[in-house]
């Protein structure tokens, strides 16, 4: 019994120690990241969300700066308006113009800055900053966006470290957008059309369901009225039958 208790205590101590080592060696789990709403297909367009969690207990996130990749410039980057935030899009001249839809593009977005005009991202919350980007490069598998997060107490966290293959994740990794294979039909708006088709199908289904529901309601009402009439007739018949039997009984 004593030996069993000692073994249990040793195992518990080892587990606590192991958890402590993992906590010290693991990078921060909550960091600025980027992900596409759906697929980010090469050569196409996508809406991407920069997700910014607040890792402080006594300060809010008051500013976010995202640098766009210079090695794979994006001709178009349109942020979505967000209440409580001022957005500034910075463009830069390209050393080599881009050709997009047959047009020569001489500048591209180099940085987008979001500055809080209100309370910012409060402790215990996160904020998404959506941006429509394109055309995505066809000769890359991923895009690296370096971000700088500034807190209301002036603390600055630089999410700019690039994760090297085979190495451990850095403490402050830069947001990375993974690109998927290009659309087979080469139509960049396929996703939007699919969504539209699904919406039309949903409307048609809703209309059919509504029609069926109306038909069911009408049938139910008719049967209800018929039931009331039949019931009333039955009551009347019972009263009349009772009256007929009454004289016979008295005689």
PDB file of C-alpha atoms in Angstrom:
ATOM      1  CA  UNK A   1       0.000   0.000   0.000  1.00  0.00           C
ATOM      2  CA  UNK A   2       2.796   2.414   0.939  1.00  0.00           C
ATOM      3  CA  UNK A   3       4.716   1.605  -2.230  1.00  0.00           C
ATOM      4  CA  UNK A   4       1.600   2.263  -4.291  1.00  0.00           C
ATOM      5  CA  UNK A   5       1.130   5.705  -2.722  1.00  0.00           C
ATOM      6  CA  UNK A   6       4.759   6.610  -3.396  1.00  0.00           C
ATOM      7  CA  UNK A   7       4.455   5.556  -7.041  1.00  0.00           C
ATOM      8  CA  UNK A   8       1.294   7.646  -7.420  1.00  0.00           C
ATOM      9  CA  UNK A   9       2.990  10.729  -5.976  1.00  0.00           C
ATOM     10  CA  UNK A  10       6.009  10.271  -8.237  1.00  0.00           C
ATOM     11  CA  UNK A  11       3.783   9.970 -11.308  1.00  0.00           C
ATOM     12  CA  UNK A  12       1.851  13.104 -10.353  1.00  0.00           C
ATOM     13  CA  UNK A  13       5.056  15.075  -9.802  1.00  0.00           C
ATOM     14  CA  UNK A  14       6.389  13.936 -13.176  1.00  0.00           C
ATOM     15  CA  UNK A  15       3.179  15.018 -14.904  1.00  0.00           C
ATOM     16  CA  UNK A  16       3.345  18.484 -13.319  1.00  0.00           C
ATOM     17  CA  UNK A  17       6.990  18.857 -14.264  1.00  0.00           C
ATOM     18  CA  UNK A  18       6.290  17.776 -17.844  1.00  0.00           C
ATOM     19  CA  UNK A  19       3.461  20.286 -18.157  1.00  0.00           C
ATOM     20  CA  UNK A  20       5.770  23.010 -16.870  1.00  0.00           C
ATOM     21  CA  UNK A  21       8.410  22.158 -19.472  1.00  0.00           C
ATOM     22  CA  UNK A  22       5.812  22.254 -22.276  1.00  0.00           C
ATOM     23  CA  UNK A  23       4.528  25.598 -21.073  1.00  0.00           C
ATOM     24  CA  UNK A  24       8.021  27.080 -21.099  1.00  0.00           C
ATOM     25  CA  UNK A  25       9.040  25.632 -24.449  1.00  0.00           C
ATOM     26  CA  UNK A  26       5.815  26.238 -26.427  1.00  0.00           C
ATOM     27  CA  UNK A  27       5.287  29.533 -28.242  1.00  0.00           C
ATOM     28  CA  UNK A  28       2.267  31.705 -27.533  1.00  0.00           C
ATOM     29  CA  UNK A  29      -0.814  29.981 -28.854  1.00  0.00           C
ATOM     30  CA  UNK A  30      -2.803  33.170 -29.395  1.00  0.00           C
ATOM     31  CA  UNK A  31      -1.163  35.273 -32.082  1.00  0.00           C
ATOM     32  CA  UNK A  32      -2.118  37.334 -35.096  1.00  0.00           C
ATOM     33  CA  UNK A  33      -3.094  35.000 -37.938  1.00  0.00           C
ATOM     34  CA  UNK A  34      -4.641  35.110 -41.397  1.00  0.00           C
ATOM     35  CA  UNK A  35      -7.119  32.742 -43.036  1.00  0.00           C
ATOM     36  CA  UNK A  36      -9.280  32.820 -46.129  1.00  0.00           C
ATOM     37  CA  UNK A  37     -13.059  32.754 -46.043  1.00  0.00           C
ATOM     38  CA  UNK A  38     -13.280  29.634 -48.175  1.00  0.00           C
ATOM     39  CA  UNK A  39     -10.467  28.816 -50.588  1.00  0.00           C
ATOM     40  CA  UNK A  40      -7.607  31.103 -51.593  1.00  0.00           C
ATOM     41  CA  UNK A  41      -7.027  29.700 -55.074  1.00  0.00           C
ATOM     42  CA  UNK A  42      -3.936  30.637 -57.028  1.00  0.00           C
ATOM     43  CA  UNK A  43      -4.683  33.211 -59.696  1.00  0.00           C
ATOM     44  CA  UNK A  44      -8.031  34.050 -58.130  1.00  0.00           C
ATOM     45  CA  UNK A  45      -9.484  36.425 -55.579  1.00  0.00           C
ATOM     46  CA  UNK A  46     -10.356  35.786 -51.952  1.00  0.00           C
ATOM     47  CA  UNK A  47     -11.538  37.451 -48.783  1.00  0.00           C
ATOM     48  CA  UNK A  48      -9.032  36.933 -45.987  1.00  0.00           C
ATOM     49  CA  UNK A  49      -9.454  37.659 -42.289  1.00  0.00           C
ATOM     50  CA  UNK A  50      -6.627  38.889 -40.096  1.00  0.00           C
ATOM     51  CA  UNK A  51      -7.523  37.574 -36.649  1.00  0.00           C
ATOM     52  CA  UNK A  52      -6.149  39.601 -33.733  1.00  0.00           C
ATOM     53  CA  UNK A  53      -6.583  38.246 -30.198  1.00  0.00           C
ATOM     54  CA  UNK A  54      -5.891  40.396 -27.141  1.00  0.00           C
ATOM     55  CA  UNK A  55      -3.323  38.675 -24.954  1.00  0.00           C
ATOM     56  CA  UNK A  56      -3.191  41.331 -22.236  1.00  0.00           C
ATOM     57  CA  UNK A  57      -5.315  41.658 -19.115  1.00  0.00           C
ATOM     58  CA  UNK A  58      -4.836  45.383 -18.586  1.00  0.00           C
ATOM     59  CA  UNK A  59      -4.676  46.874 -22.102  1.00  0.00           C
ATOM     60  CA  UNK A  60      -6.626  46.805 -25.346  1.00  0.00           C
ATOM     61  CA  UNK A  61      -5.337  46.388 -28.893  1.00  0.00           C
ATOM     62  CA  UNK A  62      -5.412  49.887 -30.349  1.00  0.00           C
ATOM     63  CA  UNK A  63      -3.642  49.424 -33.677  1.00  0.00           C
ATOM     64  CA  UNK A  64      -2.809  46.794 -36.276  1.00  0.00           C
ATOM     65  CA  UNK A  65      -0.381  47.204 -39.168  1.00  0.00           C
ATOM     66  CA  UNK A  66      -0.124  44.493 -41.823  1.00  0.00           C
ATOM     67  CA  UNK A  67       2.665  44.584 -44.398  1.00  0.00           C
ATOM     68  CA  UNK A  68       1.779  42.954 -47.715  1.00  0.00           C
ATOM     69  CA  UNK A  69       4.336  40.695 -49.431  1.00  0.00           C
ATOM     70  CA  UNK A  70       6.706  42.572 -51.710  1.00  0.00           C
ATOM     71  CA  UNK A  71       7.914  39.411 -53.473  1.00  0.00           C
ATOM     72  CA  UNK A  72       4.343  38.644 -54.619  1.00  0.00           C
ATOM     73  CA  UNK A  73       2.574  42.023 -54.806  1.00  0.00           C
ATOM     74  CA  UNK A  74      -1.208  42.135 -54.863  1.00  0.00           C
ATOM     75  CA  UNK A  75      -2.754  44.616 -57.268  1.00  0.00           C
ATOM     76  CA  UNK A  76      -6.012  44.749 -55.316  1.00  0.00           C
ATOM     77  CA  UNK A  77      -6.554  44.827 -51.560  1.00  0.00           C
ATOM     78  CA  UNK A  78      -9.813  46.310 -50.313  1.00  0.00           C
ATOM     79  CA  UNK A  79     -10.491  46.257 -46.551  1.00  0.00           C
ATOM     80  CA  UNK A  80     -14.013  45.972 -45.227  1.00  0.00           C
ATOM     81  CA  UNK A  81     -15.179  48.997 -43.196  1.00  0.00           C
ATOM     82  CA  UNK A  82     -15.283  48.252 -39.465  1.00  0.00           C
ATOM     83  CA  UNK A  83     -17.117  50.423 -36.992  1.00  0.00           C
ATOM     84  CA  UNK A  84     -14.750  51.907 -34.417  1.00  0.00           C
ATOM     85  CA  UNK A  85     -11.661  51.648 -36.632  1.00  0.00           C
ATOM     86  CA  UNK A  86      -9.911  54.048 -39.007  1.00  0.00           C
ATOM     87  CA  UNK A  87      -8.396  52.251 -42.002  1.00  0.00           C
ATOM     88  CA  UNK A  88      -5.521  53.530 -44.122  1.00  0.00           C
ATOM     89  CA  UNK A  89      -4.347  51.700 -47.259  1.00  0.00           C
ATOM     90  CA  UNK A  90      -0.772  52.443 -48.335  1.00  0.00           C
ATOM     91  CA  UNK A  91       0.424  51.733 -51.872  1.00  0.00           C
ATOM     92  CA  UNK A  92       3.923  51.590 -53.328  1.00  0.00           C
ATOM     93  CA  UNK A  93       5.387  51.763 -56.831  1.00  0.00           C
ATOM     94  CA  UNK A  94       6.390  48.451 -58.340  1.00  0.00           C
ATOM     95  CA  UNK A  95       9.841  47.909 -59.777  1.00  0.00           C
ATOM     96  CA  UNK A  96       8.217  45.608 -62.328  1.00  0.00           C
ATOM     97  CA  UNK A  97       4.611  46.349 -63.379  1.00  0.00           C
ATOM     98  CA  UNK A  98       1.985  43.632 -63.033  1.00  0.00           C
ATOM     99  CA  UNK A  99      -0.380  42.606 -65.784  1.00  0.00           C
ATOM    100  CA  UNK A 100      -3.898  42.024 -64.489  1.00  0.00           C
ATOM    101  CA  UNK A 101      -6.767  41.316 -66.915  1.00  0.00           C
ATOM    102  CA  UNK A 102      -4.718  42.741 -69.740  1.00  0.00           C
ATOM    103  CA  UNK A 103      -3.879  45.962 -67.897  1.00  0.00           C
ATOM    104  CA  UNK A 104      -0.498  47.105 -66.611  1.00  0.00           C
ATOM    105  CA  UNK A 105      -0.483  47.809 -62.854  1.00  0.00           C
ATOM    106  CA  UNK A 106       2.385  50.020 -61.690  1.00  0.00           C
ATOM    107  CA  UNK A 107       1.599  50.051 -57.952  1.00  0.00           C
ATOM    108  CA  UNK A 108       0.313  47.657 -55.340  1.00  0.00           C
ATOM    109  CA  UNK A 109      -0.797  47.730 -51.721  1.00  0.00           C
ATOM    110  CA  UNK A 110       2.202  47.634 -49.402  1.00  0.00           C
ATOM    111  CA  UNK A 111       0.476  48.063 -46.037  1.00  0.00           C
ATOM    112  CA  UNK A 112      -2.919  48.403 -44.379  1.00  0.00           C
ATOM    113  CA  UNK A 113      -3.245  50.081 -40.989  1.00  0.00           C
ATOM    114  CA  UNK A 114      -6.231  49.801 -38.648  1.00  0.00           C
ATOM    115  CA  UNK A 115      -6.341  52.332 -35.793  1.00  0.00           C
ATOM    116  CA  UNK A 116      -9.029  52.144 -33.109  1.00  0.00           C
ATOM    117  CA  UNK A 117     -11.200  55.231 -32.728  1.00  0.00           C
ATOM    118  CA  UNK A 118     -12.980  53.688 -29.760  1.00  0.00           C
ATOM    119  CA  UNK A 119     -12.109  51.012 -27.240  1.00  0.00           C
ATOM    120  CA  UNK A 120     -10.244  48.709 -29.654  1.00  0.00           C
ATOM    121  CA  UNK A 121      -9.973  44.990 -28.949  1.00  0.00           C
ATOM    122  CA  UNK A 122     -10.679  44.575 -25.250  1.00  0.00           C
ATOM    123  CA  UNK A 123      -8.992  41.973 -22.981  1.00  0.00           C
ATOM    124  CA  UNK A 124     -10.553  38.561 -23.417  1.00  0.00           C
ATOM    125  CA  UNK A 125     -11.759  39.250 -26.963  1.00  0.00           C
ATOM    126  CA  UNK A 126     -10.505  39.025 -30.540  1.00  0.00           C
ATOM    127  CA  UNK A 127     -11.238  40.981 -33.718  1.00  0.00           C
ATOM    128  CA  UNK A 128     -11.290  39.978 -37.389  1.00  0.00           C
ATOM    129  CA  UNK A 129     -10.137  42.435 -40.033  1.00  0.00           C
ATOM    130  CA  UNK A 130     -11.456  41.289 -43.471  1.00  0.00           C
ATOM    131  CA  UNK A 131      -9.714  42.237 -46.711  1.00  0.00           C
ATOM    132  CA  UNK A 132     -10.592  41.304 -50.294  1.00  0.00           C
ATOM    133  CA  UNK A 133      -7.338  40.505 -52.107  1.00  0.00           C
ATOM    134  CA  UNK A 134      -6.230  39.456 -55.594  1.00  0.00           C
ATOM    135  CA  UNK A 135      -5.198  38.404 -57.960  1.00  0.00           C
ATOM    136  CA  UNK A 136      -3.331  35.812 -55.913  1.00  0.00           C
ATOM    137  CA  UNK A 137      -0.007  34.670 -57.393  1.00  0.00           C
ATOM    138  CA  UNK A 138       0.125  31.466 -59.398  1.00  0.00           C
ATOM    139  CA  UNK A 139       3.794  30.751 -58.658  1.00  0.00           C
ATOM    140  CA  UNK A 140       3.582  30.585 -54.847  1.00  0.00           C
ATOM    141  CA  UNK A 141       2.148  28.167 -52.303  1.00  0.00           C
ATOM    142  CA  UNK A 142       1.785  30.713 -49.512  1.00  0.00           C
ATOM    143  CA  UNK A 143       1.934  34.413 -48.730  1.00  0.00           C
ATOM    144  CA  UNK A 144       3.585  35.883 -45.630  1.00  0.00           C
ATOM    145  CA  UNK A 145       2.046  38.981 -44.063  1.00  0.00           C
ATOM    146  CA  UNK A 146       4.133  40.596 -41.324  1.00  0.00           C
ATOM    147  CA  UNK A 147       2.003  42.283 -38.672  1.00  0.00           C
ATOM    148  CA  UNK A 148       2.594  44.743 -35.844  1.00  0.00           C
ATOM    149  CA  UNK A 149       0.147  44.845 -32.939  1.00  0.00           C
ATOM    150  CA  UNK A 150       0.097  47.923 -30.698  1.00  0.00           C
ATOM    151  CA  UNK A 151      -1.649  48.020 -27.321  1.00  0.00           C
ATOM    152  CA  UNK A 152      -3.259  50.965 -25.607  1.00  0.00           C
ATOM    153  CA  UNK A 153      -0.361  51.136 -23.123  1.00  0.00           C
ATOM    154  CA  UNK A 154       2.039  51.638 -26.083  1.00  0.00           C
ATOM    155  CA  UNK A 155       3.390  48.077 -25.949  1.00  0.00           C
ATOM    156  CA  UNK A 156       4.273  46.807 -29.425  1.00  0.00           C
ATOM    157  CA  UNK A 157       4.336  43.134 -30.463  1.00  0.00           C
ATOM    158  CA  UNK A 158       5.926  42.345 -33.824  1.00  0.00           C
ATOM    159  CA  UNK A 159       4.511  39.257 -35.513  1.00  0.00           C
ATOM    160  CA  UNK A 160       7.219  39.170 -38.167  1.00  0.00           C
ATOM    161  CA  UNK A 161       9.223  35.971 -37.678  1.00  0.00           C
ATOM    162  CA  UNK A 162       9.090  33.593 -40.642  1.00  0.00           C
ATOM    163  CA  UNK A 163       8.729  29.916 -39.819  1.00  0.00           C
ATOM    164  CA  UNK A 164      11.536  27.970 -41.455  1.00  0.00           C
ATOM    165  CA  UNK A 165      10.942  24.403 -42.670  1.00  0.00           C
ATOM    166  CA  UNK A 166      12.042  21.829 -40.118  1.00  0.00           C
ATOM    167  CA  UNK A 167      12.426  24.383 -37.347  1.00  0.00           C
ATOM    168  CA  UNK A 168      10.232  24.995 -34.329  1.00  0.00           C
ATOM    169  CA  UNK A 169       7.566  27.648 -34.603  1.00  0.00           C
ATOM    170  CA  UNK A 170       9.017  31.019 -33.618  1.00  0.00           C
ATOM    171  CA  UNK A 171       7.740  32.932 -30.618  1.00  0.00           C
ATOM    172  CA  UNK A 172       6.192  35.682 -32.756  1.00  0.00           C
ATOM    173  CA  UNK A 173       5.324  34.028 -36.089  1.00  0.00           C
ATOM    174  CA  UNK A 174       4.174  36.110 -39.040  1.00  0.00           C
ATOM    175  CA  UNK A 175       0.691  35.382 -40.392  1.00  0.00           C
ATOM    176  CA  UNK A 176       0.833  32.972 -43.352  1.00  0.00           C
ATOM    177  CA  UNK A 177      -1.885  32.485 -45.962  1.00  0.00           C
ATOM    178  CA  UNK A 178      -1.858  29.060 -47.622  1.00  0.00           C
ATOM    179  CA  UNK A 179      -2.848  29.084 -51.287  1.00  0.00           C
ATOM    180  CA  UNK A 180      -4.816  26.287 -52.898  1.00  0.00           C
ATOM    181  CA  UNK A 181      -4.743  24.896 -56.435  1.00  0.00           C
ATOM    182  CA  UNK A 182      -6.282  27.148 -59.104  1.00  0.00           C
ATOM    183  CA  UNK A 183      -9.891  26.589 -60.111  1.00  0.00           C
ATOM    184  CA  UNK A 184     -10.171  23.901 -62.794  1.00  0.00           C
ATOM    185  CA  UNK A 185     -12.465  26.000 -64.967  1.00  0.00           C
ATOM    186  CA  UNK A 186     -10.249  29.048 -64.520  1.00  0.00           C
ATOM    187  CA  UNK A 187     -13.283  31.117 -63.533  1.00  0.00           C
ATOM    188  CA  UNK A 188     -12.390  33.256 -60.523  1.00  0.00           C
ATOM    189  CA  UNK A 189     -16.015  33.964 -59.692  1.00  0.00           C
ATOM    190  CA  UNK A 190     -17.088  30.313 -59.479  1.00  0.00           C
ATOM    191  CA  UNK A 191     -17.435  30.441 -55.712  1.00  0.00           C
ATOM    192  CA  UNK A 192     -19.708  33.461 -55.913  1.00  0.00           C
ATOM    193  CA  UNK A 193     -21.857  31.770 -58.569  1.00  0.00           C
ATOM    194  CA  UNK A 194     -22.081  28.617 -56.476  1.00  0.00           C
ATOM    195  CA  UNK A 195     -23.224  30.703 -53.525  1.00  0.00           C
ATOM    196  CA  UNK A 196     -25.801  32.406 -55.745  1.00  0.00           C
ATOM    197  CA  UNK A 197     -27.054  29.058 -57.028  1.00  0.00           C
ATOM    198  CA  UNK A 198     -27.362  27.749 -53.502  1.00  0.00           C
ATOM    199  CA  UNK A 199     -29.242  30.881 -52.525  1.00  0.00           C
ATOM    200  CA  UNK A 200     -31.652  30.416 -55.464  1.00  0.00           C
ATOM    201  CA  UNK A 201     -32.132  26.760 -54.546  1.00  0.00           C
ATOM    202  CA  UNK A 202     -32.812  27.753 -50.966  1.00  0.00           C
ATOM    203  CA  UNK A 203     -35.387  30.308 -52.107  1.00  0.00           C
ATOM    204  CA  UNK A 204     -37.073  27.729 -54.346  1.00  0.00           C
ATOM    205  CA  UNK A 205     -37.147  25.219 -51.519  1.00  0.00           C
ATOM    206  CA  UNK A 206     -38.558  27.840 -49.178  1.00  0.00           C
ATOM    207  CA  UNK A 207     -41.259  28.733 -51.724  1.00  0.00           C
ATOM    208  CA  UNK A 208     -42.185  25.069 -52.227  1.00  0.00           C
ATOM    209  CA  UNK A 209     -42.266  24.489 -48.510  1.00  0.00           C
ATOM    210  CA  UNK A 210     -44.423  27.563 -48.003  1.00  0.00           C
ATOM    211  CA  UNK A 211     -46.828  26.409 -50.706  1.00  0.00           C
ATOM    212  CA  UNK A 212     -47.033  22.962 -49.164  1.00  0.00           C
ATOM    213  CA  UNK A 213     -47.565  24.530 -45.787  1.00  0.00           C
ATOM    214  CA  UNK A 214     -50.382  26.718 -47.134  1.00  0.00           C
ATOM    215  CA  UNK A 215     -52.020  23.672 -48.729  1.00  0.00           C
ATOM    216  CA  UNK A 216     -51.775  21.736 -45.502  1.00  0.00           C
ATOM    217  CA  UNK A 217     -53.247  24.639 -43.542  1.00  0.00           C
ATOM    218  CA  UNK A 218     -56.189  24.947 -45.982  1.00  0.00           C
ATOM    219  CA  UNK A 219     -56.904  21.210 -45.793  1.00  0.00           C
ATOM    220  CA  UNK A 220     -56.754  21.314 -42.021  1.00  0.00           C
ATOM    221  CA  UNK A 221     -59.175  24.235 -41.899  1.00  0.00           C
ATOM    222  CA  UNK A 222     -61.663  22.503 -44.235  1.00  0.00           C
ATOM    223  CA  UNK A 223     -61.564  19.312 -42.202  1.00  0.00           C
ATOM    224  CA  UNK A 224     -62.004  21.340 -39.040  1.00  0.00           C
ATOM    225  CA  UNK A 225     -65.138  23.040 -40.383  1.00  0.00           C
ATOM    226  CA  UNK A 226     -66.533  19.700 -41.587  1.00  0.00           C
ATOM    227  CA  UNK A 227     -65.881  18.239 -38.160  1.00  0.00           C
ATOM    228  CA  UNK A 228     -67.730  21.068 -36.464  1.00  0.00           C
ATOM    229  CA  UNK A 229     -70.727  20.676 -38.789  1.00  0.00           C
ATOM    230  CA  UNK A 230     -70.837  16.912 -38.268  1.00  0.00           C
ATOM    231  CA  UNK A 231     -70.532  17.372 -34.538  1.00  0.00           C
ATOM    232  CA  UNK A 232     -73.338  19.907 -34.465  1.00  0.00           C
ATOM    233  CA  UNK A 233     -75.528  17.604 -36.520  1.00  0.00           C
ATOM    234  CA  UNK A 234     -74.863  14.786 -34.126  1.00  0.00           C
ATOM    235  CA  UNK A 235     -75.806  16.896 -31.135  1.00  0.00           C
ATOM    236  CA  UNK A 236     -79.039  18.002 -32.826  1.00  0.00           C
ATOM    237  CA  UNK A 237     -79.934  14.428 -33.698  1.00  0.00           C
ATOM    238  CA  UNK A 238     -79.344  13.353 -30.123  1.00  0.00           C
ATOM    239  CA  UNK A 239     -81.633  16.071 -28.780  1.00  0.00           C
ATOM    240  CA  UNK A 240     -84.417  15.159 -31.192  1.00  0.00           C
ATOM    241  CA  UNK A 241     -84.091  11.469 -30.405  1.00  0.00           C
ATOM    242  CA  UNK A 242     -84.338  12.229 -26.700  1.00  0.00           C
ATOM    243  CA  UNK A 243     -87.495  14.227 -27.172  1.00  0.00           C
ATOM    244  CA  UNK A 244     -89.126  11.401 -29.131  1.00  0.00           C
ATOM    245  CA  UNK A 245     -88.360   8.838 -26.447  1.00  0.00           C
ATOM    246  CA  UNK A 246     -89.615  10.981 -23.597  1.00  0.00           C
ATOM    247  CA  UNK A 247     -93.420  10.710 -24.295  1.00  0.00           C
ATOM    248  CA  UNK A 248     -93.169   6.967 -24.739  1.00  0.00           C
ATOM    249  CA  UNK A 249     -91.545   6.609 -21.367  1.00  0.00           C
ATOM    250  CA  UNK A 250     -94.182   8.738 -19.627  1.00  0.00           C
ATOM    251  CA  UNK A 251     -97.006   6.664 -21.146  1.00  0.00           C
TER     252      UNK A 251
END
